[in-house]
PDB file of C-alpha atoms and ligand atoms in Angstrom:
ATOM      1  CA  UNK A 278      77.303  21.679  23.568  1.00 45.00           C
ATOM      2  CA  UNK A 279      75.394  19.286  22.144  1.00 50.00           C
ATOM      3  CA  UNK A 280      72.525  16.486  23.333  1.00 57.00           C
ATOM      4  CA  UNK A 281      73.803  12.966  22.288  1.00 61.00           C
ATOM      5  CA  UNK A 282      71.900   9.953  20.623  1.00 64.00           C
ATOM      6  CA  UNK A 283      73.660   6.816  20.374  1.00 64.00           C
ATOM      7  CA  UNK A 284      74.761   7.004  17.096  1.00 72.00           C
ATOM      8  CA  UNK A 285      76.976  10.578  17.847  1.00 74.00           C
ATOM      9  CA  UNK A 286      77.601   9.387  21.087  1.00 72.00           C
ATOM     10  CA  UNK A 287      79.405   5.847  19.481  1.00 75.00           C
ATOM     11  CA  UNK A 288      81.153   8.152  17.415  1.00 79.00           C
ATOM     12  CA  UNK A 289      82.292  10.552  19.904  1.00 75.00           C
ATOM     13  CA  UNK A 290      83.321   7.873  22.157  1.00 75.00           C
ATOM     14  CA  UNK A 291      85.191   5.898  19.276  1.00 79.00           C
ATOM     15  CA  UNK A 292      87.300   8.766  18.652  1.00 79.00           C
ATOM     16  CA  UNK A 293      88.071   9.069  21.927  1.00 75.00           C
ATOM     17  CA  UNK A 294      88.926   5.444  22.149  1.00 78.00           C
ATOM     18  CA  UNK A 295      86.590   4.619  23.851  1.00 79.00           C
ATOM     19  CA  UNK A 296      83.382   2.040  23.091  1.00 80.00           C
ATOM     20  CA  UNK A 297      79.395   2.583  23.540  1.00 80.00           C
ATOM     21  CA  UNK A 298      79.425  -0.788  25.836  1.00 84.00           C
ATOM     22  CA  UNK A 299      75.814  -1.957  26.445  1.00 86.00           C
ATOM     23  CA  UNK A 300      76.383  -0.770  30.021  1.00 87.00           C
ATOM     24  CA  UNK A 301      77.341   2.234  28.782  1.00 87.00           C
ATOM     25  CA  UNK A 302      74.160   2.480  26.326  1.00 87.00           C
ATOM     26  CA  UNK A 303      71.835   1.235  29.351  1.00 90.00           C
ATOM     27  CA  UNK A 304      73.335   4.139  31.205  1.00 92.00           C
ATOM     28  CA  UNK A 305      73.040   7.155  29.009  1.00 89.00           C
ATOM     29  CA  UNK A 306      69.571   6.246  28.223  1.00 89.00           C
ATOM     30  CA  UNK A 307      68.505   6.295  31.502  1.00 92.00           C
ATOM     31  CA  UNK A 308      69.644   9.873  31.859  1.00 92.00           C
ATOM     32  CA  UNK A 309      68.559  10.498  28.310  1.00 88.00           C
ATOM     33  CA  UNK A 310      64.667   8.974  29.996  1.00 90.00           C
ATOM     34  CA  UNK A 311      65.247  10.993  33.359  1.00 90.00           C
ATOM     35  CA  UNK A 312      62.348  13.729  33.857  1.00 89.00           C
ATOM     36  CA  UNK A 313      63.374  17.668  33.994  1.00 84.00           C
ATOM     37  CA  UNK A 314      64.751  18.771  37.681  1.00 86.00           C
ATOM     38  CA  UNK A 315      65.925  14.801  38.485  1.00 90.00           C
ATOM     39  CA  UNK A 316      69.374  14.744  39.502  1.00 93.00           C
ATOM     40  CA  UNK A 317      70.906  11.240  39.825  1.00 94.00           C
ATOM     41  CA  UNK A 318      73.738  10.399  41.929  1.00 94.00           C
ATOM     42  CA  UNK A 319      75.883   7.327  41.272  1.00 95.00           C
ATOM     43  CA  UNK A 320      74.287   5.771  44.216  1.00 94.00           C
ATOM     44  CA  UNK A 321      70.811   6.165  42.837  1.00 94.00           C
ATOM     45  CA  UNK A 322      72.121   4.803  39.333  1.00 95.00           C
ATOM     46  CA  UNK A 323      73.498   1.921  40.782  1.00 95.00           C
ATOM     47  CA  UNK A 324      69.924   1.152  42.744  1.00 94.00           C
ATOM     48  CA  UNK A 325      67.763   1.873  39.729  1.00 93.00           C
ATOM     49  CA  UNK A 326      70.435  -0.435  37.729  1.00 92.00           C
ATOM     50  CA  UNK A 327      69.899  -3.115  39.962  1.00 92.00           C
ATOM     51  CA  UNK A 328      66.189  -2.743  40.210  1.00 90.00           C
ATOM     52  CA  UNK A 329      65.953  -3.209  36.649  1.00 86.00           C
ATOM     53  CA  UNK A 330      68.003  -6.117  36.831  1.00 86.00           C
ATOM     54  CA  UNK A 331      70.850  -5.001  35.205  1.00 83.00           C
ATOM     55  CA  UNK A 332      74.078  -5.837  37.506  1.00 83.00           C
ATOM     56  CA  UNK A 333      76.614  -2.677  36.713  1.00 88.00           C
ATOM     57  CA  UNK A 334      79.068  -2.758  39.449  1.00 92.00           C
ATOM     58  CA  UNK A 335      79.083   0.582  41.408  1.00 93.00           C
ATOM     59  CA  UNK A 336      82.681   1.518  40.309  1.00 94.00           C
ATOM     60  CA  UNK A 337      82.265   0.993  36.807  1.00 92.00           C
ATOM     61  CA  UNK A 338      79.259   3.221  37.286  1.00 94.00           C
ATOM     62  CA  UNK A 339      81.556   5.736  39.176  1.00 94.00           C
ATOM     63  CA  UNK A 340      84.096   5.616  36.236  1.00 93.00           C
ATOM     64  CA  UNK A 341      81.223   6.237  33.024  1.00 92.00           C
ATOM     65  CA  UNK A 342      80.017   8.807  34.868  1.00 94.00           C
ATOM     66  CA  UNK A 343      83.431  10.402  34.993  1.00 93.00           C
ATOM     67  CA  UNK A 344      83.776   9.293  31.720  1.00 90.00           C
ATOM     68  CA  UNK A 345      80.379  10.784  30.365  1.00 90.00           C
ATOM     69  CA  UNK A 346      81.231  14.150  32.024  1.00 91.00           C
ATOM     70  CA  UNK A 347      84.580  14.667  30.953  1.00 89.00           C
ATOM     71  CA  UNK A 348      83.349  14.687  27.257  1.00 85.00           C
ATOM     72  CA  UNK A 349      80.472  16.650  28.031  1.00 86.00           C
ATOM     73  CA  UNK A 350      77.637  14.054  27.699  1.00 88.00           C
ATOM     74  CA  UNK A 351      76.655  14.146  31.271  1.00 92.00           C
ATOM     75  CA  UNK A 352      76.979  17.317  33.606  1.00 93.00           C
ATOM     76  CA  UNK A 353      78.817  16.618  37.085  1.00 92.00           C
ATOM     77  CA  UNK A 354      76.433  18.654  39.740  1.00 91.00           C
ATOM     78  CA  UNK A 355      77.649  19.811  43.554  1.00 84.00           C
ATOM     79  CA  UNK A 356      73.921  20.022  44.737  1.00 80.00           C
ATOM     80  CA  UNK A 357      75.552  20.048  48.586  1.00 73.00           C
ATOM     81  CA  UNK A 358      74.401  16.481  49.696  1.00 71.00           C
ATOM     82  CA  UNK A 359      78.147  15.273  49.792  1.00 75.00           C
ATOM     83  CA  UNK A 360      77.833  13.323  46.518  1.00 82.00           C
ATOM     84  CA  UNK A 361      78.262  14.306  42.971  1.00 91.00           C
ATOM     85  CA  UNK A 362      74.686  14.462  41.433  1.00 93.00           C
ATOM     86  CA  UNK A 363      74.362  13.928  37.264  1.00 94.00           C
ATOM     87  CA  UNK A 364      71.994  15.062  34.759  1.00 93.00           C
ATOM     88  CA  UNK A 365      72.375  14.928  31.017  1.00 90.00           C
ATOM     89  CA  UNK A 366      73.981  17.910  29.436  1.00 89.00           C
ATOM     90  CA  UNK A 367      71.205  19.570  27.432  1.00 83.00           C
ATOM     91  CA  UNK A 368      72.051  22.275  25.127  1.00 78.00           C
ATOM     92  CA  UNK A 369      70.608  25.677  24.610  1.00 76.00           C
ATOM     93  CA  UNK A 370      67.467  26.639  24.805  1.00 79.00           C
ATOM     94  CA  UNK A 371      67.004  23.850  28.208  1.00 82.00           C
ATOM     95  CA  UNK A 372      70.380  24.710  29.238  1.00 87.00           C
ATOM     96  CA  UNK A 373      69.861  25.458  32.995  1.00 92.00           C
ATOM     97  CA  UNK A 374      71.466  26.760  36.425  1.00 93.00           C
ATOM     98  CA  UNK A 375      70.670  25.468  40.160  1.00 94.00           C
ATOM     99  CA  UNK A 376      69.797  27.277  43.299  1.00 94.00           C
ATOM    100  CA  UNK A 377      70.073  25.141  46.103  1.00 92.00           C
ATOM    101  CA  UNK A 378      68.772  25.288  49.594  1.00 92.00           C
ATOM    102  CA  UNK A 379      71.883  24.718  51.571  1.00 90.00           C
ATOM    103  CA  UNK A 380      69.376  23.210  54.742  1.00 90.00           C
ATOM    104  CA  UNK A 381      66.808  21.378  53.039  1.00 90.00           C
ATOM    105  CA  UNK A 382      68.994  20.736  49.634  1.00 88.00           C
ATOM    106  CA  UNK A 383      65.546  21.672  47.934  1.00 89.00           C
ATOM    107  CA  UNK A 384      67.190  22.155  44.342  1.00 91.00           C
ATOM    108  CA  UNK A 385      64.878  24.840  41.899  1.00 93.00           C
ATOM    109  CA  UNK A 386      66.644  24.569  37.907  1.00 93.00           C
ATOM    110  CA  UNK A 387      66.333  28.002  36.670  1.00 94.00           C
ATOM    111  CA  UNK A 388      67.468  29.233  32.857  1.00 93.00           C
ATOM    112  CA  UNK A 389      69.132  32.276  32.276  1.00 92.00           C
ATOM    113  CA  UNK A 390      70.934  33.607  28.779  1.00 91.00           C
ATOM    114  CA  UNK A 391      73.206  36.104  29.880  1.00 93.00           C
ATOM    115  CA  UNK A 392      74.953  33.650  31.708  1.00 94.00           C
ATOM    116  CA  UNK A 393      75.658  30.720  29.165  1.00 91.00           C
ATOM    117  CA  UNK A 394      76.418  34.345  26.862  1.00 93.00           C
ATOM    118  CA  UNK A 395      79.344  34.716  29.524  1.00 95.00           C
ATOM    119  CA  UNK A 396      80.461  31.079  29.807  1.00 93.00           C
ATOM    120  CA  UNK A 397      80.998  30.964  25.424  1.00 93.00           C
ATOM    121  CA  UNK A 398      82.629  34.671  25.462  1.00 96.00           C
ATOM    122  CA  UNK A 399      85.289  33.623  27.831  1.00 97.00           C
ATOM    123  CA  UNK A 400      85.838  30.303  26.954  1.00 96.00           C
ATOM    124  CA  UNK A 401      86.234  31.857  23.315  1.00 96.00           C
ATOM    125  CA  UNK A 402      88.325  34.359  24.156  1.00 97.00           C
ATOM    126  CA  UNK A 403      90.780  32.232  25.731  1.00 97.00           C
ATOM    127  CA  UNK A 404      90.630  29.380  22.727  1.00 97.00           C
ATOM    128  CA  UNK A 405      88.767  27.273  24.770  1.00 95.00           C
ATOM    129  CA  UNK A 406      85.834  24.883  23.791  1.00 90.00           C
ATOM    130  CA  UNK A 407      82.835  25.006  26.016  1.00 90.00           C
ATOM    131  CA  UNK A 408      81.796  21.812  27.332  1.00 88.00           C
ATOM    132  CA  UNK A 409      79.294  23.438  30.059  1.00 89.00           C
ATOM    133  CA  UNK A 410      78.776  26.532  32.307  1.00 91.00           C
ATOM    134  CA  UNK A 411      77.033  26.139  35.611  1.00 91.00           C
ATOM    135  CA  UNK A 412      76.294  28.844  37.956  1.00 93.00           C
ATOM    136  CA  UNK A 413      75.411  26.995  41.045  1.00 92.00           C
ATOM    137  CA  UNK A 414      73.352  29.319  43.561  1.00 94.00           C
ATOM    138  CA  UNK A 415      73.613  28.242  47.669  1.00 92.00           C
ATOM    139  CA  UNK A 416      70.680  29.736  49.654  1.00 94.00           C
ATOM    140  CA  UNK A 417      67.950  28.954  52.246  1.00 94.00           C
ATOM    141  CA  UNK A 418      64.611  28.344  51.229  1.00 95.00           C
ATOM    142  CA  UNK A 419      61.323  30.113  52.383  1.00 95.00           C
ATOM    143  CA  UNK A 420      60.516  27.132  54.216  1.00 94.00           C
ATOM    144  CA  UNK A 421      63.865  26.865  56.174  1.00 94.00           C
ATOM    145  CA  UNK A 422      63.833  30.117  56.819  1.00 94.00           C
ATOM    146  CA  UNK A 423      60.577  30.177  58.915  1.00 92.00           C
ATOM    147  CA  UNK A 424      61.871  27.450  60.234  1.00 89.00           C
ATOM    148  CA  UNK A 425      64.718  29.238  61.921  1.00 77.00           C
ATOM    149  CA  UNK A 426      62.448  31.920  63.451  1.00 72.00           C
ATOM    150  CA  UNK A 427      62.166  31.878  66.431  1.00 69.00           C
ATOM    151  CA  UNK A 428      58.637  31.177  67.922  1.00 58.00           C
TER     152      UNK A 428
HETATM  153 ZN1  LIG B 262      69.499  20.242  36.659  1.00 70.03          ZN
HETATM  154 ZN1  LIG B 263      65.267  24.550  52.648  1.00 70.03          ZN
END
């Protein structure tokens, strides 16, 4: 796994066949710019896009997203809202794991070694290359969980 700059990401993409469009560009670097613990779905891409003026069509958002996450550039997140959330696939040591609140969808990023340690063994083993491991942890917050006491 490795963080991309535009440079290794053209040349990723080219030998893929693929080109660093500017919408493309615009795109990554927004993810590259996005703070620690934001998760963007392509929803909230397409409104930031827009806000900043910059008219990307909603399904060719949907398909560099796909795109970006098939090579590894972007991670594809279920963070139980019903849409795909994305984050920029960060390498060891800010490689991280989610533990979701399955009422609220409060998301908390946590790291932990042993599991990435897992994800390369086995991938390894197998002949595999590692393009991510996620361990994604469903739960109910603190909060909720007062909640559903019952007074
Ligand atoms: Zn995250
Ligand atoms: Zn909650």
């Amino acid at each position: 796994m490795s963080i991309y700059n535009s440079a290794s990401l053209k040349a990723e993409l080219n030998g893929h066949g693929w080109r660093l469009t500017p919408q493309r560009e615009t795109i990554l670097q927004i993810f590259q710019d996005l703070p620690q613990g934001e998760h963007l779905s392509a929803e909230d891409l397409h409104q930031r896009l827009e806000h900043d003026g910059e008219g990307i069509s909603l399904s060719t958002i949907y398909r560099t997203l796909k795109l970006m996450a098939r090579m590894g550039i972007l991670r594809e997140l279920e963070l139980g809202e019903g849409h795909k959330h994305y984050e920029i696939n960060q390498p060891y040591p800010h490689h991280h794991h989610h533990l979701i609140c399955t009422r609220c969808n409060m998301t908390i990023e946590f790291k932990n070694d042993s599991i990435l340690k897992i994800g390369t063994k086995t991938a390894q083993k197998e002949g595999y290359q590692l393009l991510d491991c996620q361990l994604t942890i469903h739960a109910i917050c603190p909060r909720c969980q007062r909640a559903l006491v019952p007074a």
